[in-house]
Structure formats: C-alpha cells, structure tokens
C-alpha cells in the first residue's frame, strides 16, 4: 500500500492531488498571466465516516478560480459528541485526470485534527490549479473539478 500511495501522489492517479510549495505557486501564478485569465469551477464536497460524530461541510459549495492563481477554500467541522475526538481527512478530486493539476499548498488534511466536545473549527485549504492543465488534451472539456474530503476517526493508541 505505501508504494501504491507513493505512485498515486507522484502521478495524480485515482484523483490524488499534488502538494505544492509557495515557490511553485508563485511560478504557476506567473505562467497563469499568459493563460489569458482562464477559469475553472471548483466544487467542494465533504463527508464523514459512519463512526465519526462530526458535522463537516464546505463554507461554500462552489467557487470559480483563475487557473494558476492561489485560492482559499474553507471547511467547517464540529464535534457533536461529549468526548474529544481526533480525525484525519482523506481526499481526492474528480475527474481523476485533474488530480495531477490540483495543487494544495496548505491543508487541514496534512495533519490530524482533534476537536473537543462541541467544538467547531474552520479549516482552510490553500490551493491552485496548475496552468499545465490547459495543455493536456485529457483535460479538454473539463470545466469543473470536485474536491472531496472524507473525515475518519484517527487510529488511537491501543485500539
């Protein structure tokens, strides 16, 4: 599984998104200036596993972003239980071929999240769509990318 996970992260296979640095985002923004301001609709999706008593949702269901320009999306999560719970988010994008072009700079999904009983938090995702998507014939006709997260209960020590 670790080798398959590495393969997916490197290639974007199965809708796996990419992780980017601020420098890479700056370069993408420079390239985007020559892309003529092309835009892409981003749809945000959120679910929780059956054993996690959290409410989890995007702050807004969709956004239109300029390709190559950083954008900030926000999700909210609330622990509806009476005990602290740690969760971890898995993610992907649809269509699958967009995974290699969806770059996250900062994301709550990079670390586990612990919510106290009744606590509600705002969780940001800083991302951009790589302008290289404009040159990929597999991306022709793609007008919307769906970013999906599923929160799961994190594995706890001794369980």
Coordinates of C-alpha atoms in Angstrom, one line a residue:
X1 CA 0.0 0.0 0.0
X2 CA 2.8 2.6 0.7
X3 CA 4.2 2.0 -2.8
X4 CA 0.8 2.4 -4.4
X5 CA 0.2 5.6 -2.3
X6 CA 3.5 7.0 -3.5
X7 CA 2.6 6.2 -7.1
X8 CA -0.7 7.9 -6.8
X9 CA 0.8 11.0 -5.2
X10 CA 3.5 11.3 -7.9
X11 CA 1.2 10.7 -10.9
X12 CA -2.1 12.0 -9.7
X13 CA -3.6 8.6 -10.4
X14 CA -7.0 8.0 -8.9
X15 CA -7.6 11.7 -8.4
X16 CA -4.8 12.1 -5.9
X17 CA -4.0 15.8 -5.6
X18 CA -0.5 17.2 -5.5
X19 CA 1.3 19.1 -2.7
X20 CA 3.0 22.4 -3.7
X21 CA 5.3 24.9 -2.1
X22 CA 4.8 28.7 -2.1
X23 CA 7.6 29.0 -4.7
X24 CA 5.8 26.6 -7.0
X25 CA 2.6 28.5 -6.5
X26 CA 4.4 31.8 -7.4
X27 CA 5.7 30.2 -10.6
X28 CA 2.2 29.0 -11.5
X29 CA 0.8 32.5 -11.0
X30 CA 3.4 33.9 -13.4
X31 CA 2.5 31.3 -16.0
X32 CA -1.2 32.0 -15.4
X33 CA -0.8 35.5 -16.6
X34 CA -0.1 34.2 -20.1
X35 CA -3.1 31.9 -19.9
X36 CA -5.5 34.8 -20.6
X37 CA -7.4 34.6 -17.3
X38 CA -8.9 31.2 -17.9
X39 CA -11.1 30.0 -15.1
X40 CA -12.3 26.7 -13.6
X41 CA -15.2 25.9 -11.4
X42 CA -14.3 24.1 -8.2
X43 CA -16.9 22.1 -6.3
X44 CA -16.3 21.3 -2.7
X45 CA -17.6 18.0 -1.1
X46 CA -17.4 16.8 2.5
X47 CA -18.5 13.6 4.2
X48 CA -17.7 11.8 7.4
X49 CA -17.3 8.1 8.1
X50 CA -20.1 6.4 9.9
X51 CA -18.2 6.1 13.2
X52 CA -17.3 9.8 13.4
X53 CA -19.9 12.0 15.1
X54 CA -18.8 15.2 13.4
X55 CA -20.6 17.7 11.2
X56 CA -18.3 18.5 8.3
X57 CA -19.1 20.8 5.4
X58 CA -17.6 23.3 3.0
X59 CA -18.2 27.0 3.7
X60 CA -19.4 27.4 0.1
X61 CA -20.4 24.6 -2.3
X62 CA -18.5 26.0 -5.4
X63 CA -16.1 28.7 -6.4
X64 CA -14.7 29.9 -9.7
X65 CA -11.0 30.3 -9.7
X66 CA -8.4 31.6 -12.2
X67 CA -6.2 28.8 -13.3
X68 CA -2.7 29.2 -11.8
X69 CA -3.8 31.7 -9.1
X70 CA -4.0 30.7 -5.4
X71 CA -7.4 30.4 -3.8
X72 CA -8.5 29.7 -0.3
X73 CA -11.4 27.4 0.5
X74 CA -12.7 26.8 4.0
X75 CA -14.5 23.9 5.5
X76 CA -16.1 23.7 9.0
X77 CA -16.1 20.8 11.3
X78 CA -18.0 20.3 14.6
X79 CA -17.6 17.5 17.2
X80 CA -21.1 16.6 18.1
X81 CA -20.0 14.2 20.9
X82 CA -19.3 14.7 24.5
X83 CA -15.7 13.5 24.3
X84 CA -12.6 14.8 22.4
X85 CA -12.1 13.1 19.1
X86 CA -9.2 13.1 16.6
X87 CA -10.0 12.8 13.0
X88 CA -8.0 12.6 9.8
X89 CA -9.1 13.5 6.3
X90 CA -8.6 11.6 3.1
X91 CA -9.1 13.4 -0.2
X92 CA -9.3 13.2 -4.0
X93 CA -10.5 15.1 -7.0
X94 CA -12.8 14.3 -9.9
X95 CA -12.3 13.9 -12.7
X96 CA -9.3 11.7 -12.0
X97 CA -7.2 13.3 -14.7
X98 CA -7.4 16.6 -12.8
X99 CA -5.6 15.2 -9.7
X100 CA -2.1 15.9 -11.1
X101 CA -3.1 19.6 -11.7
X102 CA -4.8 20.3 -8.4
X103 CA -2.1 21.6 -6.0
X104 CA -2.5 22.1 -2.3
X105 CA -0.1 24.5 -0.6
X106 CA -1.7 24.3 2.9
X107 CA -4.4 21.9 4.0
X108 CA -6.0 20.6 7.2
X109 CA -5.7 17.2 5.6
X110 CA -1.9 17.2 6.1
X111 CA -2.3 16.6 9.8
X112 CA -4.7 15.0 12.3
X113 CA -7.4 17.3 13.8
X114 CA -8.5 17.0 17.4
X115 CA -11.8 18.6 18.3
X116 CA -13.1 19.0 21.9
X117 CA -16.7 18.2 22.7
X118 CA -19.0 20.6 20.9
X119 CA -16.0 22.5 19.4
X120 CA -16.5 23.9 15.9
X121 CA -13.5 24.9 13.8
X122 CA -12.8 26.5 10.5
X123 CA -10.3 24.5 8.3
X124 CA -8.6 26.3 5.3
X125 CA -7.3 24.8 2.1
X126 CA -4.9 27.0 0.1
X127 CA -4.6 25.6 -3.5
X128 CA -4.3 26.4 -7.2
X129 CA -4.9 24.6 -10.5
X130 CA -1.7 24.2 -12.4
X131 CA -1.7 26.0 -15.8
X132 CA -0.2 22.9 -17.4
X133 CA -3.8 21.5 -17.3
X134 CA -4.5 23.9 -20.2
X135 CA -2.0 21.9 -22.4
X136 CA -3.3 18.4 -21.5
X137 CA -5.8 17.0 -24.1
X138 CA -7.2 14.8 -21.4
X139 CA -8.4 18.0 -19.6
X140 CA -10.1 19.4 -22.7
X141 CA -13.8 20.0 -21.9
X142 CA -13.2 19.8 -18.1
X143 CA -15.0 22.8 -16.7
X144 CA -15.4 21.7 -13.1
X145 CA -13.1 19.9 -10.6
X146 CA -14.7 18.4 -7.5
X147 CA -12.5 18.4 -4.4
X148 CA -13.8 15.7 -2.0
X149 CA -12.8 15.1 1.6
X150 CA -13.9 12.3 4.0
X151 CA -13.1 12.6 7.7
X152 CA -12.3 9.4 9.5
X153 CA -11.7 8.7 13.2
X154 CA -7.9 8.6 13.6
X155 CA -6.4 5.4 14.9
X156 CA -5.8 5.8 18.6
X157 CA -3.1 4.2 20.7
X158 CA -4.1 0.8 22.0
X159 CA -7.1 0.3 19.7

